[in-house]
Short mmCIF file of C-alpha atoms and ligand atoms in Angstrom, two decimals:
data_model
loop_
_atom_site.label_atom_id
_atom_site.label_comp_id
_atom_site.label_asym_id
_atom_site.label_seq_id
_atom_site.Cartn_x
_atom_site.Cartn_y
_atom_site.Cartn_z
CA UNK Z 1 -5.58 20.55 -11.06
CA UNK Z 2 -6.33 16.96 -10.15
CA UNK Z 3 -8.65 16.51 -7.19
CA UNK Z 4 -7.13 15.06 -4.03
CA UNK Z 5 -8.99 12.00 -2.77
CA UNK Z 6 -6.85 10.96 0.18
CA UNK Z 7 -4.68 13.28 2.22
CA UNK Z 8 -2.67 11.79 5.05
CA UNK Z 9 -0.71 14.31 7.10
CA UNK Z 10 1.86 13.69 9.82
CA UNK Z 11 0.28 10.37 10.72
CA UNK Z 12 1.83 8.60 13.68
CA UNK Z 13 0.69 5.14 14.76
CA UNK Z 14 2.10 3.22 17.67
CA UNK Z 15 1.69 0.07 19.70
CA UNK Z 16 1.72 0.03 23.48
CA UNK Z 17 4.96 -1.41 24.81
CA UNK Z 18 5.77 -1.28 28.52
CA UNK Z 19 5.26 2.31 29.66
CA UNK Z 20 5.36 3.93 26.26
CA UNK Z 21 4.26 3.75 22.67
CA UNK Z 22 6.45 2.16 19.99
CA UNK Z 23 5.87 4.15 16.85
CA UNK Z 24 5.57 1.91 13.79
CA UNK Z 25 4.71 4.82 11.48
CA UNK Z 26 5.82 8.33 12.27
CA UNK Z 27 4.91 11.62 10.62
CA UNK Z 28 3.67 9.90 7.47
CA UNK Z 29 2.41 12.32 4.83
CA UNK Z 30 1.03 11.00 1.54
CA UNK Z 31 -1.76 12.04 -0.79
CA UNK Z 32 -3.57 10.42 -3.69
CA UNK Z 33 -5.48 12.13 -6.48
CA UNK Z 34 -8.71 10.70 -7.82
CA UNK Z 35 -8.02 7.93 -10.32
CA UNK Z 36 -4.35 7.72 -9.37
CA UNK Z 37 -2.25 4.76 -8.23
CA UNK Z 38 0.33 5.37 -5.57
CA UNK Z 39 2.72 2.62 -4.53
CA UNK Z 40 4.05 2.46 -1.01
CA UNK Z 41 7.34 0.57 -1.11
CA UNK Z 42 9.96 -0.46 1.42
CA UNK Z 43 11.56 -3.50 3.01
CA UNK Z 44 9.75 -5.82 5.38
CA UNK Z 45 8.95 -4.14 8.70
CA UNK Z 46 9.10 -0.58 7.36
CA UNK Z 47 5.51 0.21 8.37
CA UNK Z 48 3.60 -0.17 5.10
CA UNK Z 49 0.84 -2.37 6.50
CA UNK Z 50 0.56 -0.30 9.67
CA UNK Z 51 0.10 2.82 7.51
CA UNK Z 52 -2.59 1.20 5.37
CA UNK Z 53 -4.40 -0.28 8.38
CA UNK Z 54 -4.30 3.18 9.97
CA UNK Z 55 -5.90 4.76 6.91
CA UNK Z 56 -8.68 2.15 7.10
CA UNK Z 57 -8.83 2.73 10.90
CA UNK Z 58 -8.44 -1.04 11.27
CA UNK Z 59 -5.16 -0.68 13.13
CA UNK Z 60 -7.08 -0.28 16.39
CA UNK Z 61 -8.27 -3.87 16.04
CA UNK Z 62 -4.64 -5.00 15.84
CA UNK Z 63 -3.78 -3.19 19.08
CA UNK Z 64 -2.43 -0.06 17.39
CA UNK Z 65 -3.25 3.56 18.13
CA UNK Z 66 -3.16 6.62 15.91
CA UNK Z 67 -1.50 9.17 18.18
CA UNK Z 68 -1.06 12.11 15.81
CA UNK Z 69 -1.98 13.43 12.42
CA UNK Z 70 -4.87 13.64 10.07
CA UNK Z 71 -6.43 11.38 7.43
CA UNK Z 72 -8.88 13.02 5.04
CA UNK Z 73 -10.85 11.05 2.48
CA UNK Z 74 -12.76 13.23 0.03
CA UNK Z 75 -12.31 16.10 2.49
CA UNK Z 76 -13.76 14.12 5.42
CA UNK Z 77 -11.56 13.70 8.50
CA UNK Z 78 -11.33 10.03 9.47
CA UNK Z 79 -9.24 10.11 12.65
CA UNK Z 80 -12.09 11.53 14.72
CA UNK Z 81 -14.82 9.17 13.44
CA UNK Z 82 -16.36 6.49 15.61
CA UNK Z 83 -15.87 2.87 14.52
CA UNK Z 84 -19.59 2.78 13.68
CA UNK Z 85 -19.14 5.66 11.27
CA UNK Z 86 -15.95 4.06 9.97
CA UNK Z 87 -17.67 0.80 9.13
CA UNK Z 88 -20.06 2.76 6.91
CA UNK Z 89 -17.13 4.55 5.23
CA UNK Z 90 -15.23 1.28 4.82
CA UNK Z 91 -18.30 -0.19 3.20
CA UNK Z 92 -18.93 2.66 0.81
CA UNK Z 93 -15.84 4.68 0.11
CA UNK Z 94 -12.83 2.54 0.69
CA UNK Z 95 -11.98 -1.14 0.68
CA UNK Z 96 -8.89 -3.19 1.30
CA UNK Z 97 -7.50 -6.41 -0.09
CA UNK Z 98 -4.81 -8.44 1.60
CA UNK Z 99 -1.95 -10.66 0.62
CA UNK Z 100 -3.46 -14.09 1.33
CA UNK Z 101 -6.53 -14.61 -0.87
CA UNK Z 102 -7.50 -17.93 0.72
CA UNK Z 103 -7.60 -16.62 4.28
CA UNK Z 104 -9.81 -13.70 3.23
CA UNK Z 105 -12.54 -16.08 2.04
CA UNK Z 106 -14.87 -18.18 4.13
CA UNK Z 107 -14.43 -21.87 3.25
CA UNK Z 108 -18.04 -22.84 4.03
CA UNK Z 109 -19.84 -20.47 1.64
CA UNK Z 110 -19.74 -20.46 -2.15
CA UNK Z 111 -17.86 -17.54 -3.68
CA UNK Z 112 -21.10 -16.27 -5.24
CA UNK Z 113 -22.77 -16.19 -1.82
CA UNK Z 114 -19.81 -14.29 -0.36
CA UNK Z 115 -19.90 -11.63 -3.06
CA UNK Z 116 -23.71 -11.40 -2.79
CA UNK Z 117 -23.40 -10.97 0.98
CA UNK Z 118 -20.99 -8.09 0.46
CA UNK Z 119 -23.35 -6.49 -2.09
CA UNK Z 120 -26.31 -6.81 0.31
CA UNK Z 121 -24.26 -5.24 3.07
CA UNK Z 122 -23.61 -2.15 0.98
CA UNK Z 123 -26.58 -1.77 -1.32
CA UNK Z 124 -30.32 -2.13 -0.86
CA UNK Z 125 -31.10 -5.20 -2.87
CA UNK Z 126 -33.00 -8.42 -2.41
CA UNK Z 127 -31.23 -11.78 -2.31
CA UNK Z 128 -32.02 -12.73 -5.92
CA UNK Z 129 -30.77 -9.41 -7.26
CA UNK Z 130 -27.60 -9.65 -5.15
CA UNK Z 131 -26.93 -13.15 -6.53
CA UNK Z 132 -27.38 -11.87 -10.08
CA UNK Z 133 -24.98 -8.99 -9.41
CA UNK Z 134 -22.47 -11.36 -7.84
CA UNK Z 135 -22.29 -13.20 -11.16
CA UNK Z 136 -21.78 -9.84 -12.91
CA UNK Z 137 -18.95 -9.07 -10.49
CA UNK Z 138 -17.28 -12.40 -11.23
CA UNK Z 139 -17.48 -11.55 -14.92
CA UNK Z 140 -16.07 -8.07 -14.22
CA UNK Z 141 -13.00 -9.53 -12.51
CA UNK Z 142 -12.38 -11.83 -15.46
CA UNK Z 143 -13.59 -15.19 -14.18
CA UNK Z 144 -14.76 -17.44 -17.03
CA UNK Z 145 -18.13 -19.23 -16.72
CA UNK Z 146 -19.18 -17.00 -13.83
CA UNK Z 147 -22.56 -18.77 -13.42
CA UNK Z 148 -20.80 -22.04 -12.68
CA UNK Z 149 -17.98 -20.52 -10.63
CA UNK Z 150 -20.41 -18.60 -8.42
CA UNK Z 151 -21.68 -21.90 -7.01
CA UNK Z 152 -18.18 -23.16 -6.18
CA UNK Z 153 -16.33 -23.01 -2.88
CA UNK Z 154 -12.94 -21.32 -2.38
CA UNK Z 155 -11.06 -24.65 -2.33
CA UNK Z 156 -12.38 -25.42 -5.81
CA UNK Z 157 -10.70 -22.30 -7.23
CA UNK Z 158 -7.03 -21.56 -7.90
CA UNK Z 159 -5.16 -18.94 -5.82
CA UNK Z 160 -5.39 -16.44 -8.68
CA UNK Z 161 -9.15 -16.97 -9.01
CA UNK Z 162 -9.61 -16.60 -5.26
CA UNK Z 163 -7.74 -13.29 -5.41
CA UNK Z 164 -10.12 -12.19 -8.20
CA UNK Z 165 -13.04 -13.11 -5.92
CA UNK Z 166 -11.49 -11.09 -3.08
CA UNK Z 167 -11.17 -8.14 -5.46
CA UNK Z 168 -14.83 -8.59 -6.49
CA UNK Z 169 -15.87 -8.48 -2.82
CA UNK Z 170 -13.84 -5.29 -2.31
CA UNK Z 171 -15.39 -3.71 -5.40
CA UNK Z 172 -18.94 -4.62 -4.37
CA UNK Z 173 -19.15 -1.31 -2.51
CA UNK Z 174 -17.80 0.73 -5.48
CA UNK Z 175 -14.97 2.22 -3.42
CA UNK Z 176 -13.33 5.53 -4.32
CA UNK Z 177 -10.16 4.16 -2.78
CA UNK Z 178 -8.89 0.60 -2.97
CA UNK Z 179 -6.01 -0.29 -0.68
CA UNK Z 180 -4.19 -3.39 -1.85
CA UNK Z 181 -1.60 -4.72 0.61
CA UNK Z 182 0.78 -7.00 -1.30
CA UNK Z 183 -2.13 -8.41 -3.32
CA UNK Z 184 0.01 -10.62 -5.54
CA UNK Z 185 2.89 -11.75 -3.33
CA UNK Z 186 1.33 -15.16 -2.62
CA UNK Z 187 0.72 -15.84 -6.32
CA UNK Z 188 3.07 -17.17 -8.98
CA UNK Z 189 4.59 -14.75 -11.45
CA UNK Z 190 2.18 -15.22 -14.39
CA UNK Z 191 -0.88 -15.00 -12.18
CA UNK Z 192 0.67 -11.98 -10.45
CA UNK Z 193 0.89 -10.19 -13.81
CA UNK Z 194 -2.75 -11.07 -14.60
CA UNK Z 195 -3.99 -9.69 -11.27
CA UNK Z 196 -2.00 -6.47 -11.75
CA UNK Z 197 -3.48 -6.13 -15.26
CA UNK Z 198 -6.93 -6.65 -13.78
CA UNK Z 199 -6.38 -3.93 -11.16
CA UNK Z 200 -5.18 -1.54 -13.87
CA UNK Z 201 -8.14 -2.14 -16.14
CA UNK Z 202 -10.64 -1.94 -13.25
CA UNK Z 203 -9.09 1.34 -12.24
CA UNK Z 204 -9.40 2.67 -15.77
CA UNK Z 205 -13.02 1.57 -16.06
CA UNK Z 206 -14.20 2.49 -12.56
CA UNK Z 207 -12.02 5.57 -11.97
CA UNK Z 208 -11.02 4.57 -8.45
CA UNK Z 209 -7.75 5.45 -6.73
CA UNK Z 210 -5.41 2.69 -5.63
CA UNK Z 211 -2.92 2.60 -2.79
CA UNK Z 212 -0.79 -0.39 -3.67
CA UNK Z 213 1.62 -1.74 -1.11
CA UNK Z 214 4.52 -3.75 -2.37
CA UNK Z 215 8.13 -4.47 -1.55
CA UNK Z 216 8.73 -5.14 -5.24
CA UNK Z 217 10.07 -2.15 -7.19
CA UNK Z 218 9.30 -4.03 -10.42
CA UNK Z 219 5.59 -4.09 -9.50
CA UNK Z 220 5.78 -0.41 -8.55
CA UNK Z 221 7.36 0.40 -11.93
CA UNK Z 222 4.46 -1.24 -13.76
CA UNK Z 223 1.66 0.21 -11.69
CA UNK Z 224 2.49 3.51 -10.01
CA UNK Z 225 1.77 7.10 -10.96
CA UNK Z 226 3.53 8.09 -7.73
CA UNK Z 227 5.81 6.24 -5.38
CA UNK Z 228 6.32 6.76 -1.67
CA UNK Z 229 9.32 5.01 -0.13
CA UNK Z 230 9.12 4.04 3.51
CA UNK Z 231 11.98 3.12 5.81
CA UNK Z 232 11.75 2.24 9.52
CA UNK Z 233 8.39 3.98 9.91
CA UNK Z 234 9.09 7.17 7.97
CA UNK Z 235 8.60 8.30 4.38
CA UNK Z 236 12.08 8.95 2.99
CA UNK Z 237 11.12 9.82 -0.58
CA UNK Z 238 7.94 10.63 -2.49
CA UNK Z 239 7.58 11.62 -6.10
CA UNK Z 240 6.15 10.94 -9.56
CA UNK Z 241 7.07 7.35 -10.51
CA UNK Z 242 9.07 8.13 -13.62
CA UNK Z 243 11.02 10.92 -11.94
CA UNK Z 244 11.77 8.73 -8.94
CA UNK Z 245 13.01 5.89 -11.14
CA UNK Z 246 15.13 8.17 -13.32
CA UNK Z 247 16.41 10.42 -10.55
CA UNK Z 248 16.15 8.63 -7.20
CA UNK Z 249 17.25 11.05 -4.49
CA UNK Z 250 17.47 9.06 -1.28
CA UNK Z 251 20.36 6.58 -0.92
CA UNK Z 252 17.80 4.03 0.35
CA UNK Z 253 15.72 4.38 -2.83
CA UNK Z 254 18.89 4.01 -4.90
CA UNK Z 255 19.63 0.80 -2.99
CA UNK Z 256 16.10 -0.55 -3.58
CA UNK Z 257 16.42 0.20 -7.30
CA UNK Z 258 19.79 -1.51 -7.51
CA UNK Z 259 18.28 -4.63 -5.99
CA UNK Z 260 15.68 -5.01 -8.80
CA UNK Z 261 16.58 -7.47 -11.58
CA UNK Z 262 17.14 -5.48 -14.78
CA UNK Z 263 13.91 -4.78 -16.65
CA UNK Z 264 15.27 -5.70 -20.09
CA UNK Z 265 15.49 -9.32 -18.99
CA UNK Z 266 19.29 -9.47 -18.92
CA UNK Z 267 20.51 -11.53 -16.07
CA UNK Z 268 22.65 -9.67 -13.57
CA UNK Z 269 25.86 -11.17 -12.25
CA UNK Z 270 24.67 -11.04 -8.67
CA UNK Z 271 21.73 -9.14 -7.32
CA UNK Z 272 22.61 -6.22 -5.08
CA UNK Z 273 21.26 -6.19 -1.55
CA UNK Z 274 21.43 -3.20 0.74
CA UNK Z 275 23.91 -4.07 3.50
CA UNK Z 276 22.53 -4.38 7.02
CA UNK Z 277 18.91 -4.72 8.15
CA UNK Z 278 15.95 -2.51 9.07
CA UNK Z 279 16.49 -1.39 12.69
CA UNK Z 280 14.23 -2.54 15.49
CA UNK Z 281 11.60 0.01 16.50
CA UNK Z 282 12.83 -0.40 20.05
CA UNK Z 283 16.34 0.72 19.09
CA UNK Z 284 16.04 3.29 16.35
CA UNK Z 285 19.32 5.01 15.51
CA UNK Z 286 19.57 8.70 16.32
CA UNK Z 287 19.49 11.13 13.41
CA UNK Z 288 18.54 9.69 10.04
CA UNK Z 289 17.20 6.17 10.59
CA UNK Z 290 19.02 4.94 7.51
CA UNK Z 291 22.44 6.38 8.33
CA UNK Z 292 24.02 3.17 9.75
CA UNK Z 293 23.40 1.49 6.36
CA UNK Z 294 24.07 4.52 4.16
CA UNK Z 295 27.16 4.73 1.97
CA UNK Z 296 26.88 8.54 1.87
CA UNK Z 297 26.28 9.20 5.58
CA UNK Z 298 27.83 12.40 6.94
CA UNK Z 299 28.49 13.49 10.52
CA UNK Z 300 25.17 15.34 10.91
CA UNK Z 301 23.21 12.27 9.67
CA UNK Z 302 24.05 10.51 12.92
CA UNK Z 303 22.69 13.41 14.95
CA UNK Z 304 19.85 15.23 13.21
CA UNK Z 305 16.83 13.71 11.53
CA UNK Z 306 16.35 15.17 8.00
CA UNK Z 307 12.95 16.66 7.06
CA UNK Z 308 11.08 15.61 3.90
CA UNK Z 309 11.85 18.44 1.48
CA UNK Z 310 11.58 19.21 -2.23
CA UNK Z 311 14.30 18.08 -4.62
CA UNK Z 312 12.27 18.60 -7.80
CA UNK Z 313 8.77 19.46 -8.95
CA UNK Z 314 6.47 17.44 -6.69
CA UNK Z 315 9.42 15.24 -5.63
CA UNK Z 316 10.57 15.18 -2.01
CA UNK Z 317 13.18 13.38 0.02
CA UNK Z 318 14.35 13.30 3.63
CA UNK Z 319 18.13 13.39 3.21
CA UNK Z 320 20.83 15.83 4.28
CA UNK Z 321 22.70 15.37 0.98
CA UNK Z 322 20.30 17.90 -0.55
CA UNK Z 323 20.61 20.49 2.18
CA UNK Z 324 23.10 23.19 1.31
CA UNK Z 325 22.63 25.30 4.41
CA UNK Z 326 25.35 24.11 6.73
CA UNK Z 327 27.87 21.52 7.69
CA UNK Z 328 30.54 19.43 6.05
CA UNK Z 329 29.52 16.80 3.49
CA UNK Z 330 32.43 14.58 4.31
CA UNK Z 331 31.31 10.96 4.27
CA UNK Z 332 31.56 9.14 7.60
CA UNK Z 333 34.10 6.36 7.47
CA UNK Z 334 32.55 2.93 8.03
N1 LIG I 1 0.00 -5.63 16.18
C1 LIG I 1 1.25 -5.20 16.35
N2 LIG I 1 1.80 -5.09 17.57
C2 LIG I 1 3.06 -4.64 17.75
N3 LIG I 1 3.87 -4.27 16.75
C3 LIG I 1 3.40 -4.36 15.49
C4 LIG I 1 2.07 -4.83 15.22
N4 LIG I 1 1.88 -4.81 13.88
C5 LIG I 1 3.03 -4.35 13.34
N5 LIG I 1 3.93 -4.08 14.30
C6 LIG I 1 5.30 -3.58 14.10
O1 LIG I 1 5.28 -2.45 13.25
C7 LIG I 1 6.39 -2.49 12.36
C8 LIG I 1 5.91 -2.30 10.94
O2 LIG I 1 5.16 -3.43 10.56
P1 LIG I 1 4.39 -3.54 9.18
O3 LIG I 1 3.60 -4.78 9.25
O4 LIG I 1 3.66 -2.27 8.91
O5 LIG I 1 5.58 -3.67 8.16
P2 LIG I 1 5.48 -3.85 6.56
O6 LIG I 1 6.22 -2.71 5.96
O7 LIG I 1 4.07 -4.01 6.17
O8 LIG I 1 6.31 -5.18 6.35
P3 LIG I 1 6.04 -6.43 5.34
O9 LIG I 1 6.66 -6.04 4.02
O10 LIG I 1 6.78 -7.55 5.99
O11 LIG I 1 4.57 -6.67 5.26
C9 LIG I 1 7.12 -3.80 12.60
O12 LIG I 1 8.24 -3.54 13.41
C10 LIG I 1 6.12 -4.63 13.35
O13 LIG I 1 6.75 -5.49 14.23
MG1 LIG I 2 2.98 -5.60 5.41
#
């Protein structure tokens, strides 16, 4: 049995709005084994970043609040930790990289100094040793001539190189878990592929787990051992990547897969888009949150919210289509 590194259970995170709390992630349950990559996918606004910031306990700094649930990293409960304890955990056990490489770097320090600073923050070393290790880190993330590059400033490096530097900074603490929130979206396609290759090889060599957030099913197909699909703040499907691609259960997942350009490079006539848009958190539909956009919606979908339940070994979905207990399966006319 693979060892679980991260176990998130029934996590709910909200933002204060008027009298109440607007829930941007609700009842989220995901887990990651050691050495595994899980991709969290879903359209813009579905709650992917809020979920990842909650796991890091950084959501509080963005005005969010974890109101329910549990987050365990290596068996340790994170929701009850103080921010002081969390900053130690963030420095030693988990790290996060964001979409915009440039904004994550400080323009007035050389990239070598920034990596060395991160090393000194996490490990007991003197300045000279940290500088030497920073050069090693640049080499590790595939930057040529690391001695020269270490002395350069972010504006002297390409976007792809800056993202490699950001990854080096994240890896300086040898995290067990790396959370990467759309790490390649700002980069062009070739560089994107190189960064994904880098993450894969670092994972293989360092044995860390990766939670990769993307809205791109193509990226998920290349990278994921497991995929969790999020829609309007809830997980609607979760399963082993291959199984989910071959047998998607949730109509939303089917829609996401139809909107990916074909993998064999053939050009499609016109790319499918799921009709409608993600609902506002202030006006969530009753019942299944996806039902207003769902081609297979039935009467009960507009009333009752479906639980996340098994449809195959280790594969779950939240959809009434797979519930045989009661009710008519007649599709609602639209
Ligand atoms: N600081 C905040 N205050 C209030 N609402 C927020 C805040 N941050 C996020 N939200 C809301 O939470 C919801 C989920 O946002 P989130 O950023 O997690 O989406 P996402 O899935 O990461 O989307 P994208 O693919 O665009 O990055 C959105 O409706 C957003 O408006
Ligand atoms: Mg996001």
